PDB file of C-alpha atoms in Angstrom:
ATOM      1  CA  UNK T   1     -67.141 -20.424 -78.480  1.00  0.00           C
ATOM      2  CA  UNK T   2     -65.585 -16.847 -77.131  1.00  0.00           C
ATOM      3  CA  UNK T   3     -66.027 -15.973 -73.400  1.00  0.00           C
ATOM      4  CA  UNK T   4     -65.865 -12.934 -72.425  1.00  0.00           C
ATOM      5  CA  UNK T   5     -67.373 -11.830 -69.296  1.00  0.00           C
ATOM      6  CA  UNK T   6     -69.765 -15.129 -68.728  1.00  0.00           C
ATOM      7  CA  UNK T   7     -69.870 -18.780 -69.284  1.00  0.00           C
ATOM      8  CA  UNK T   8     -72.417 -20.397 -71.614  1.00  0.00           C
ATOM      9  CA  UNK T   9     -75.047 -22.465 -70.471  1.00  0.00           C
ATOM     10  CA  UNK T  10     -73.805 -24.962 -72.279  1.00  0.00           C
ATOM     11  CA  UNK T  11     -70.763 -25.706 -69.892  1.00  0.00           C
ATOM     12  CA  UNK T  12     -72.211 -25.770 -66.852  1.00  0.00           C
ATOM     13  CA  UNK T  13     -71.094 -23.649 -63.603  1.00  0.00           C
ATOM     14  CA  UNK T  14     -67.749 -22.406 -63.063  1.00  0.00           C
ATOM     15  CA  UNK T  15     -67.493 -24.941 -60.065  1.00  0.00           C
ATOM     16  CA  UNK T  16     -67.247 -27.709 -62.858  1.00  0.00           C
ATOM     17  CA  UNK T  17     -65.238 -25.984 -65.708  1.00  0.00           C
ATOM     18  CA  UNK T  18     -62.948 -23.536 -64.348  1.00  0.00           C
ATOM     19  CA  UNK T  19     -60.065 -25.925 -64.055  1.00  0.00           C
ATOM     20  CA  UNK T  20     -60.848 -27.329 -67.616  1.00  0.00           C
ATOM     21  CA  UNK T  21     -60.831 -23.750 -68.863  1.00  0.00           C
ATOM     22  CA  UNK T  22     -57.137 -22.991 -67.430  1.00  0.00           C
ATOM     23  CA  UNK T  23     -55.618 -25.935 -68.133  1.00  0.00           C
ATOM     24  CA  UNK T  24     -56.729 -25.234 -71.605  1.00  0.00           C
ATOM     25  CA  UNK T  25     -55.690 -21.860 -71.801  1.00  0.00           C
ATOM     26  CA  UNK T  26     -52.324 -22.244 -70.921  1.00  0.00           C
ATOM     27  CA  UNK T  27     -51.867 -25.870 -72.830  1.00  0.00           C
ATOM     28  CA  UNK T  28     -53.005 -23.647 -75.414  1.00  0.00           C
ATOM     29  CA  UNK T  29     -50.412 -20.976 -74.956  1.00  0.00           C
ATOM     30  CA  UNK T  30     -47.136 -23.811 -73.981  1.00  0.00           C
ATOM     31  CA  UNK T  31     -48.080 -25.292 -77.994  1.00  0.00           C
ATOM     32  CA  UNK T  32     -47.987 -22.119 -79.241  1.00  0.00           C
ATOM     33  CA  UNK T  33     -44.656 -21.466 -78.115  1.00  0.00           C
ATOM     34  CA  UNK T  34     -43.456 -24.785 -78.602  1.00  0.00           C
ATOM     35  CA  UNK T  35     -43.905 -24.423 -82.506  1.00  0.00           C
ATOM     36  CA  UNK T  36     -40.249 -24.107 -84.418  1.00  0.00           C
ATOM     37  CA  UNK T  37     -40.829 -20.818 -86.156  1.00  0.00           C
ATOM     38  CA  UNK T  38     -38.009 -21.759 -88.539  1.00  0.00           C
ATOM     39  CA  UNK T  39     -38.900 -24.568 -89.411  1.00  0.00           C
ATOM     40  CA  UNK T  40     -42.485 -22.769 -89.993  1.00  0.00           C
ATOM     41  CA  UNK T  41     -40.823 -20.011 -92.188  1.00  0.00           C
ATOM     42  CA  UNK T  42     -41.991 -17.218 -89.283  1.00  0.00           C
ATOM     43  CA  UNK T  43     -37.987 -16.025 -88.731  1.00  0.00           C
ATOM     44  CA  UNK T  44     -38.804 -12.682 -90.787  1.00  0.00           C
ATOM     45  CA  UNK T  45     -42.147 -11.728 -88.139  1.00  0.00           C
ATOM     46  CA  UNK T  46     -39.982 -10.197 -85.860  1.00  0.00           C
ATOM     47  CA  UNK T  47     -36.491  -9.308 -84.370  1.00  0.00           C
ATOM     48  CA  UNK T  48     -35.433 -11.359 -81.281  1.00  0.00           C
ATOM     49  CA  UNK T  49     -32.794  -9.613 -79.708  1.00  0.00           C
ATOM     50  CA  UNK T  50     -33.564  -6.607 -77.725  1.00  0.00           C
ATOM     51  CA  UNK T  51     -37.458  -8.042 -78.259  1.00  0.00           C
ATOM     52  CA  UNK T  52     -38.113  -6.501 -74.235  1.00  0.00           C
ATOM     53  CA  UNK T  53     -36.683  -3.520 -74.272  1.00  0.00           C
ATOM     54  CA  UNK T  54     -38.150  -2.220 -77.178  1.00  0.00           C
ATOM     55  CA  UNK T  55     -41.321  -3.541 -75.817  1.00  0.00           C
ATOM     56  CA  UNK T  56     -40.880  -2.157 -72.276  1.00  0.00           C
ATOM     57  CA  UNK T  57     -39.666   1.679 -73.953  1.00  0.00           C
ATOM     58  CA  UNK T  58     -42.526   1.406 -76.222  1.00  0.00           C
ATOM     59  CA  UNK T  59     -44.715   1.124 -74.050  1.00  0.00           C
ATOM     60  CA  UNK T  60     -43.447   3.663 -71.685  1.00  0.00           C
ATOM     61  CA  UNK T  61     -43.526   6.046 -74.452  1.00  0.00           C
ATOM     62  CA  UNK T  62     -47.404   5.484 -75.566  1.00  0.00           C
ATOM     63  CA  UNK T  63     -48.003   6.047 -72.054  1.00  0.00           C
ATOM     64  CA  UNK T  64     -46.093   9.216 -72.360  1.00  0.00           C
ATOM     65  CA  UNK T  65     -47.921  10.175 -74.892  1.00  0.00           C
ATOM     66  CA  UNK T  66     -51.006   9.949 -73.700  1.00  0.00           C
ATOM     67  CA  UNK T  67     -50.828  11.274 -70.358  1.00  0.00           C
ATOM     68  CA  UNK T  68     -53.862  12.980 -68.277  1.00  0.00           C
ATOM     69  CA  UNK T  69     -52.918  13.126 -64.461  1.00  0.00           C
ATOM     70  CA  UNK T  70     -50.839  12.626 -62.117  1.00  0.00           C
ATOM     71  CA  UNK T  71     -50.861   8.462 -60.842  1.00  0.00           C
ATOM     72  CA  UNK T  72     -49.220   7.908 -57.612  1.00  0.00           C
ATOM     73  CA  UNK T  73     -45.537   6.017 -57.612  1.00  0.00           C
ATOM     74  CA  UNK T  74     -45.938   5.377 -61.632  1.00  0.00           C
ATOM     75  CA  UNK T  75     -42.729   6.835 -62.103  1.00  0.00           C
ATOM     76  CA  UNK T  76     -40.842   4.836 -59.833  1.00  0.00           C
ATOM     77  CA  UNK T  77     -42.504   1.692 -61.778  1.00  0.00           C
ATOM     78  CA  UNK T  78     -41.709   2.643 -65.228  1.00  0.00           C
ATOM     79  CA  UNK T  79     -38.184   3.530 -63.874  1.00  0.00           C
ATOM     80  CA  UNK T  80     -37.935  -0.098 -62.389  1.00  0.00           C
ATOM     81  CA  UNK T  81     -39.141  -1.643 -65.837  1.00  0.00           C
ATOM     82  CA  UNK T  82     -36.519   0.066 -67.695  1.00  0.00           C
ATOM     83  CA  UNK T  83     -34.061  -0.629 -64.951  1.00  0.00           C
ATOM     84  CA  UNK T  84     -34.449  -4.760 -64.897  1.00  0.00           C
ATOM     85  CA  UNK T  85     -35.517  -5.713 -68.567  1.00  0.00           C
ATOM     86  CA  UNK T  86     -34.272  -9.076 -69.039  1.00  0.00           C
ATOM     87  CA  UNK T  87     -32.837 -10.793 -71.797  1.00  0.00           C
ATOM     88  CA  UNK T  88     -34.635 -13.342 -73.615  1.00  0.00           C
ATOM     89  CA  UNK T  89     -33.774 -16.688 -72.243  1.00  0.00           C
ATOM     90  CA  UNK T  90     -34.727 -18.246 -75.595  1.00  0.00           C
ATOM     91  CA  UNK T  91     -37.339 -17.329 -78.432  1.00  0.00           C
ATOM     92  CA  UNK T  92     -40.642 -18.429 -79.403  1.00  0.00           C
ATOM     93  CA  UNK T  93     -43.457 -17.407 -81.485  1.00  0.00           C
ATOM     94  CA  UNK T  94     -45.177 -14.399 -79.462  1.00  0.00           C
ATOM     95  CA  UNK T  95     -48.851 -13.829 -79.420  1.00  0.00           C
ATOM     96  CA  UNK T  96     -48.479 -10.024 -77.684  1.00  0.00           C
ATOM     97  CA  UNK T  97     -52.147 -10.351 -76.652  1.00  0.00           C
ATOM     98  CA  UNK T  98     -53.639 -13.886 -75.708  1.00  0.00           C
ATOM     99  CA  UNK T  99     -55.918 -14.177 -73.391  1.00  0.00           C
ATOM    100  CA  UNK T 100     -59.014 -16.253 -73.125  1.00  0.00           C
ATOM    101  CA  UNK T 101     -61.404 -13.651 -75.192  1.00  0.00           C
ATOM    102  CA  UNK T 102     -58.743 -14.489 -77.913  1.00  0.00           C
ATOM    103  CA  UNK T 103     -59.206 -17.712 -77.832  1.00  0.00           C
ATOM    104  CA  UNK T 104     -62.258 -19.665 -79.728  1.00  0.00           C
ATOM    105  CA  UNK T 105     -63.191 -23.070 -77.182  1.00  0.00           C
ATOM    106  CA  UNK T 106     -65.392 -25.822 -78.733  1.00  0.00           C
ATOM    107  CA  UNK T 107     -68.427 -25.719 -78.111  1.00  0.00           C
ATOM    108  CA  UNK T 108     -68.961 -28.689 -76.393  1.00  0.00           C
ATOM    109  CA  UNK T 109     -65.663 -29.872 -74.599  1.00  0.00           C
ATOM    110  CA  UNK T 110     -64.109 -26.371 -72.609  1.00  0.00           C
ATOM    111  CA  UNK T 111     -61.374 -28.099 -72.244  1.00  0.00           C
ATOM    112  CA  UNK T 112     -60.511 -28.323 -76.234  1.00  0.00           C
ATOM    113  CA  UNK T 113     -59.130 -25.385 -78.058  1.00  0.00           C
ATOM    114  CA  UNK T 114     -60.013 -24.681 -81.797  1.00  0.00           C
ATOM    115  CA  UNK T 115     -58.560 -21.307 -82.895  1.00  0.00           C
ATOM    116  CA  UNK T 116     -56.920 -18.353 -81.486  1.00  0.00           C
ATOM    117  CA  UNK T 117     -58.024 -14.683 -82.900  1.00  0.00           C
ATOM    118  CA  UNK T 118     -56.215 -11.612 -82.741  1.00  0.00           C
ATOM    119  CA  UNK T 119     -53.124 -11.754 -84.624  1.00  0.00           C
ATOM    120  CA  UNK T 120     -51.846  -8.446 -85.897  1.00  0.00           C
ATOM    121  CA  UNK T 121     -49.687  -7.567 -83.242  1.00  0.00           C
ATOM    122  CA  UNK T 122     -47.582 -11.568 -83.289  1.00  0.00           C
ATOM    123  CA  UNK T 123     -43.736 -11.793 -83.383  1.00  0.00           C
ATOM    124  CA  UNK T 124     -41.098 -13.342 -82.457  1.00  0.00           C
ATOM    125  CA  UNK T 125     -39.303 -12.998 -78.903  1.00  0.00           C
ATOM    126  CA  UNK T 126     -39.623 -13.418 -75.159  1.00  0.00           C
ATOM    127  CA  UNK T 127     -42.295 -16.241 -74.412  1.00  0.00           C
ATOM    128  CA  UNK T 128     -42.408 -15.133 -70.799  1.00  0.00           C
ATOM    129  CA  UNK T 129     -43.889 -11.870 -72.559  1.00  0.00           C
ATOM    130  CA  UNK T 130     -47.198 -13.731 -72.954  1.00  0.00           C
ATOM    131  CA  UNK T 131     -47.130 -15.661 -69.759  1.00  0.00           C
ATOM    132  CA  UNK T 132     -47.105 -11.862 -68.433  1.00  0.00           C
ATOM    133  CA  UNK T 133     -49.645 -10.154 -69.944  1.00  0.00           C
ATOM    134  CA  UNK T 134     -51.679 -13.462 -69.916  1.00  0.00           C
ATOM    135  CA  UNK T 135     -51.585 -13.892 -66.211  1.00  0.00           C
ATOM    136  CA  UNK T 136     -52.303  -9.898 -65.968  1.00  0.00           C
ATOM    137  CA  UNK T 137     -55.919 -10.337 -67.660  1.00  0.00           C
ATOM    138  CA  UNK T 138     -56.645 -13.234 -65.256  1.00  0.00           C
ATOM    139  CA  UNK T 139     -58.974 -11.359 -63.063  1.00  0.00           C
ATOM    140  CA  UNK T 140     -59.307 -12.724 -59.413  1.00  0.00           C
ATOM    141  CA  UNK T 141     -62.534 -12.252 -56.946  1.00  0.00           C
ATOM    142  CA  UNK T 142     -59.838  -9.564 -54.992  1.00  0.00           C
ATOM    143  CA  UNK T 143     -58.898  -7.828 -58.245  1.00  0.00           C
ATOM    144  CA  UNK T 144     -60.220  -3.620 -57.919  1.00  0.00           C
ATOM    145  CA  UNK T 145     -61.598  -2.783 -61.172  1.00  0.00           C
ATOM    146  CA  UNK T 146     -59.725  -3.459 -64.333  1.00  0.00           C
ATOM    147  CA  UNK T 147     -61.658  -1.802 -67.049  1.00  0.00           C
ATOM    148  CA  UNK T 148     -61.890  -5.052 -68.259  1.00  0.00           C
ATOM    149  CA  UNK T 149     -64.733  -7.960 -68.693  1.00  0.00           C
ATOM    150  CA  UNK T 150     -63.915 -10.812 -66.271  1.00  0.00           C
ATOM    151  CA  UNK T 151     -64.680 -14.279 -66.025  1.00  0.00           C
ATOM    152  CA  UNK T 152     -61.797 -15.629 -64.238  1.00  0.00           C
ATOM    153  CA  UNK T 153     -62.663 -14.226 -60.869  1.00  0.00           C
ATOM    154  CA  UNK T 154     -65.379 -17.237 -60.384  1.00  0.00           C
ATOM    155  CA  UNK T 155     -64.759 -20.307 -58.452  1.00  0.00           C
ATOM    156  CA  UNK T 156     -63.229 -22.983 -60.098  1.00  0.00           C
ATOM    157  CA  UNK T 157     -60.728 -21.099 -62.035  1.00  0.00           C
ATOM    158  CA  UNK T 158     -56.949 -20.917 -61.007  1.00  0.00           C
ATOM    159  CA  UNK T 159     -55.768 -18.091 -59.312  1.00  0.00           C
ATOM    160  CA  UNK T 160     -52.877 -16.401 -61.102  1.00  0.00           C
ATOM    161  CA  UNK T 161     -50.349 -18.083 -58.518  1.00  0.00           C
ATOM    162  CA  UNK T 162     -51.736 -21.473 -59.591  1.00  0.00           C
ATOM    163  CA  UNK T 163     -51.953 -20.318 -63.351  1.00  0.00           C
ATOM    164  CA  UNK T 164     -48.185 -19.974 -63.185  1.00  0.00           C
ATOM    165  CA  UNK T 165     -47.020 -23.137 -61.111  1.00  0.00           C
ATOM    166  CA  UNK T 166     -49.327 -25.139 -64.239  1.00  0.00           C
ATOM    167  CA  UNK T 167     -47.470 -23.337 -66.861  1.00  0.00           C
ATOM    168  CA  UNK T 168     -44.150 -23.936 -65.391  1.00  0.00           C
ATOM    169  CA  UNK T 169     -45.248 -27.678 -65.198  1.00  0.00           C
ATOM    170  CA  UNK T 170     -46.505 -27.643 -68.750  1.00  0.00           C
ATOM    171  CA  UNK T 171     -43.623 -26.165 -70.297  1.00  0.00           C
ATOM    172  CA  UNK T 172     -40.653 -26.949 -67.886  1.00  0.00           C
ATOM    173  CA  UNK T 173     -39.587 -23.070 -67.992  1.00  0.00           C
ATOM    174  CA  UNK T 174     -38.036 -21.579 -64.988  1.00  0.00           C
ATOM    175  CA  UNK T 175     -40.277 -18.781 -64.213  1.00  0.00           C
ATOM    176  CA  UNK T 176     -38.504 -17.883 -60.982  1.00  0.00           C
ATOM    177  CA  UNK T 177     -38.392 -13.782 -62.943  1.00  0.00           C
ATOM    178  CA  UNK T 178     -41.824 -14.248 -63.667  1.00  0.00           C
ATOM    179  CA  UNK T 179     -42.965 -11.116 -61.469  1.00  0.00           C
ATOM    180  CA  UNK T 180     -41.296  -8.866 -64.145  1.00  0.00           C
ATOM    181  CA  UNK T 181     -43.758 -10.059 -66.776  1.00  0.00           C
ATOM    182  CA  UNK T 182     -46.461 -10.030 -64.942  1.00  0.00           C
ATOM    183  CA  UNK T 183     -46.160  -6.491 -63.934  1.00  0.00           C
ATOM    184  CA  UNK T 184     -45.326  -5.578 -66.959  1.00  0.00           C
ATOM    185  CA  UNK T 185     -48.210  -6.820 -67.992  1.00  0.00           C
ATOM    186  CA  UNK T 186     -50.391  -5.081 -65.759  1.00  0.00           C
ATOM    187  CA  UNK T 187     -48.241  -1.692 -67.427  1.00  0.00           C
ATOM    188  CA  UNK T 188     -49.583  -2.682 -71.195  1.00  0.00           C
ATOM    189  CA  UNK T 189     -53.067  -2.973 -70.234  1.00  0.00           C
ATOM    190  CA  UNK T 190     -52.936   0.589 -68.218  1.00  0.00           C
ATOM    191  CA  UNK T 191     -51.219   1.496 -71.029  1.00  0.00           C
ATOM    192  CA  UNK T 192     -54.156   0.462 -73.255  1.00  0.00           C
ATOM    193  CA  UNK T 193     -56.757   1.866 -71.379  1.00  0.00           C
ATOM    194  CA  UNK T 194     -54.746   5.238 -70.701  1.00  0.00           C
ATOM    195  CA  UNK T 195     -55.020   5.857 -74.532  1.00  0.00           C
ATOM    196  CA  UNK T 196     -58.537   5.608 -74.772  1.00  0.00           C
ATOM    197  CA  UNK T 197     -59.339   7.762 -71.601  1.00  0.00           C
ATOM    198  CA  UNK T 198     -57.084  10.108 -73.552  1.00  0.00           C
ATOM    199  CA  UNK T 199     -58.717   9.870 -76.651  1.00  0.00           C
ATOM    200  CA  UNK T 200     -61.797  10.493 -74.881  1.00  0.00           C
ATOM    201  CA  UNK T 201     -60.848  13.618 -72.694  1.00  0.00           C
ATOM    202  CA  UNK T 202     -59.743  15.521 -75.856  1.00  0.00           C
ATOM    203  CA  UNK T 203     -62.948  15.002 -77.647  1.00  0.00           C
ATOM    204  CA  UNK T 204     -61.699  12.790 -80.251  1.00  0.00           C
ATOM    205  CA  UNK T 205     -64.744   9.566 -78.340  1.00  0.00           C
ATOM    206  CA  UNK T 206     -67.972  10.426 -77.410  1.00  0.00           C
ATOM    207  CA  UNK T 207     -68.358   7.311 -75.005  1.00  0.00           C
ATOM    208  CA  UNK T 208     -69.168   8.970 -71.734  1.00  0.00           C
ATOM    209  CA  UNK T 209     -67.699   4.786 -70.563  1.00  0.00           C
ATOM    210  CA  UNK T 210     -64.358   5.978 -70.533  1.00  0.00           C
ATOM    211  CA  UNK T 211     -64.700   9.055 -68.565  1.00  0.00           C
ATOM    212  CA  UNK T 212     -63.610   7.157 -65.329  1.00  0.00           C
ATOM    213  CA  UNK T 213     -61.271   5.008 -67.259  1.00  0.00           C
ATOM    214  CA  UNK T 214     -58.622   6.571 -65.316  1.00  0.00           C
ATOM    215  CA  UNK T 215     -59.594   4.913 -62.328  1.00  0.00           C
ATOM    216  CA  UNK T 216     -58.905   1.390 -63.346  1.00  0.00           C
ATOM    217  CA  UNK T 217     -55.542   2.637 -65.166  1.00  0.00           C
ATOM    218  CA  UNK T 218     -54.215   3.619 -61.671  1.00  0.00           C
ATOM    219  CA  UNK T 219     -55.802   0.800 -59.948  1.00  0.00           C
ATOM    220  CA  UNK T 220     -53.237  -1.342 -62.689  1.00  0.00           C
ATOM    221  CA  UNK T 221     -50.265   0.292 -61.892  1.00  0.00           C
ATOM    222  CA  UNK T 222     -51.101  -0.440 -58.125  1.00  0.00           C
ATOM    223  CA  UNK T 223     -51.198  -3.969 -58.988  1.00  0.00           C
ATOM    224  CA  UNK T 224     -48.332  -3.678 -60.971  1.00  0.00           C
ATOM    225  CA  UNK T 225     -45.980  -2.160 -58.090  1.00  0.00           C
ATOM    226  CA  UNK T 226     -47.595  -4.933 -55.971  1.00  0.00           C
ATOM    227  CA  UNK T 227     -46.455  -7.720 -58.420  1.00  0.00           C
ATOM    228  CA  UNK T 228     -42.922  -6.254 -58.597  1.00  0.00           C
ATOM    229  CA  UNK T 229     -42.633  -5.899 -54.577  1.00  0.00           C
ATOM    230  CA  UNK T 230     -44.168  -9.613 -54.285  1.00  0.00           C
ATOM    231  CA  UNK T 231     -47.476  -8.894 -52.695  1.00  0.00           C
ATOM    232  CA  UNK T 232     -49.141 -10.011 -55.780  1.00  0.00           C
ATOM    233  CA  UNK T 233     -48.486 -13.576 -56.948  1.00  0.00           C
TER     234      UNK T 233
END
């Protein structure tokens, strides 16, 4: 079971699974990075050391690269990224896109995990990277538009505050840095969304969809300075 932008019948109301659900996602996410990628022969999937910053220039650079317009105080962010990029505190298997549309639930018990898609992008490196961009796609009922499907924003479900304090008990991290992530987090997924509002305004979609794409690509980097200033989480 995949859920997207509603719950199945099947589960009942929000009210009665949301906790279920994000206890399960991030129990889901601490096992993941608890695996000993050694031992499991995954050393070769990635480099570890400099894992962020090539993640956080990357990114800047697709950005670059698909520019349309002018978004208010998004230099000052990407020069703030580039400025604190941590250093991994330790390594673990990295997803580089879960979220809960990655992840297949059973059918029966929300709380239960059975699979996780979306794969091609995994490495090794910062597991505080997927905390970010995790806590990023949890939409909340004050969220502006994302350009995203949301389910997260129902009652029932932790807010991304509470998602964090649970992971931090789960895993026994410190995530005292964890508004770096998260923001950067919010960056990848304006990122993502910048490209295909690009792609679109030079002809190369015909999805009239992503004409106003634009809008929820600034209203991310909004959320992103508001993460890194602390008026976020």
């Amino acid at each position: 079971m995949v859920i997207d932008d509603k719950l199945p019948k099947s589960y009942g109301s929000s009210e009665q699974v949301g906790e279920a659900i994000s206890k399960n996602v991030i129990s889901t996410l601490v096992q993941l990075q608890s695996i000993d990628y050694q031992k499991a022969g995954m050393a070769n999937m990635g480099k570890a050391e400099g894992f962020m910053e090539r993640q956080v220039k990357g990114w800047i650079k697709r950005y670059s690269q698909s520019k349309t317009e002018e978004i208010a105080n998004l230099d000052e962010l990407e020069q703030w990224l580039e400025a604190h990029i941590p250093v991994n505190p330790e390594t673990t298997i990295v997803h580089n896109d879960f979220k809960l549309n990655n992840m297949v639930l059973d059918q029966n018990d929300p709380s239960k995990a059975v699979g996780i898609l979306d794969w091609e992008l995994s490495t090794i490196g910062d597991p505080l990277s997927d905390l970010g961009s995790t806590v990023a796609y949890w939409a909340g009922p004050g969220d502006p538009a994302m350009g995203i499907n949301v389910v997260t924003n129902q009652p029932g479900f932790f807010n991304r505050k509470e998602f964090i304090e649970e992971y931090a008990k789960q895993s026994g991290r410190d995530v005292s840095g964890v508004a770096y992530y998260v923001a950067f987090g919010f960056y990848k997924l304006a990122v993502i969304l910048q490209q295909i509002h690009y792609r679109w305004k030079i002809g190369e979609i015909d999805d009239d969809r992503f004409s106003d794409l634009n809008k929820a690509v600034s209203n991310l980097i909004d959320m992103a300075n508001q993460t890194r200033s602390g008026r976020l989480i």
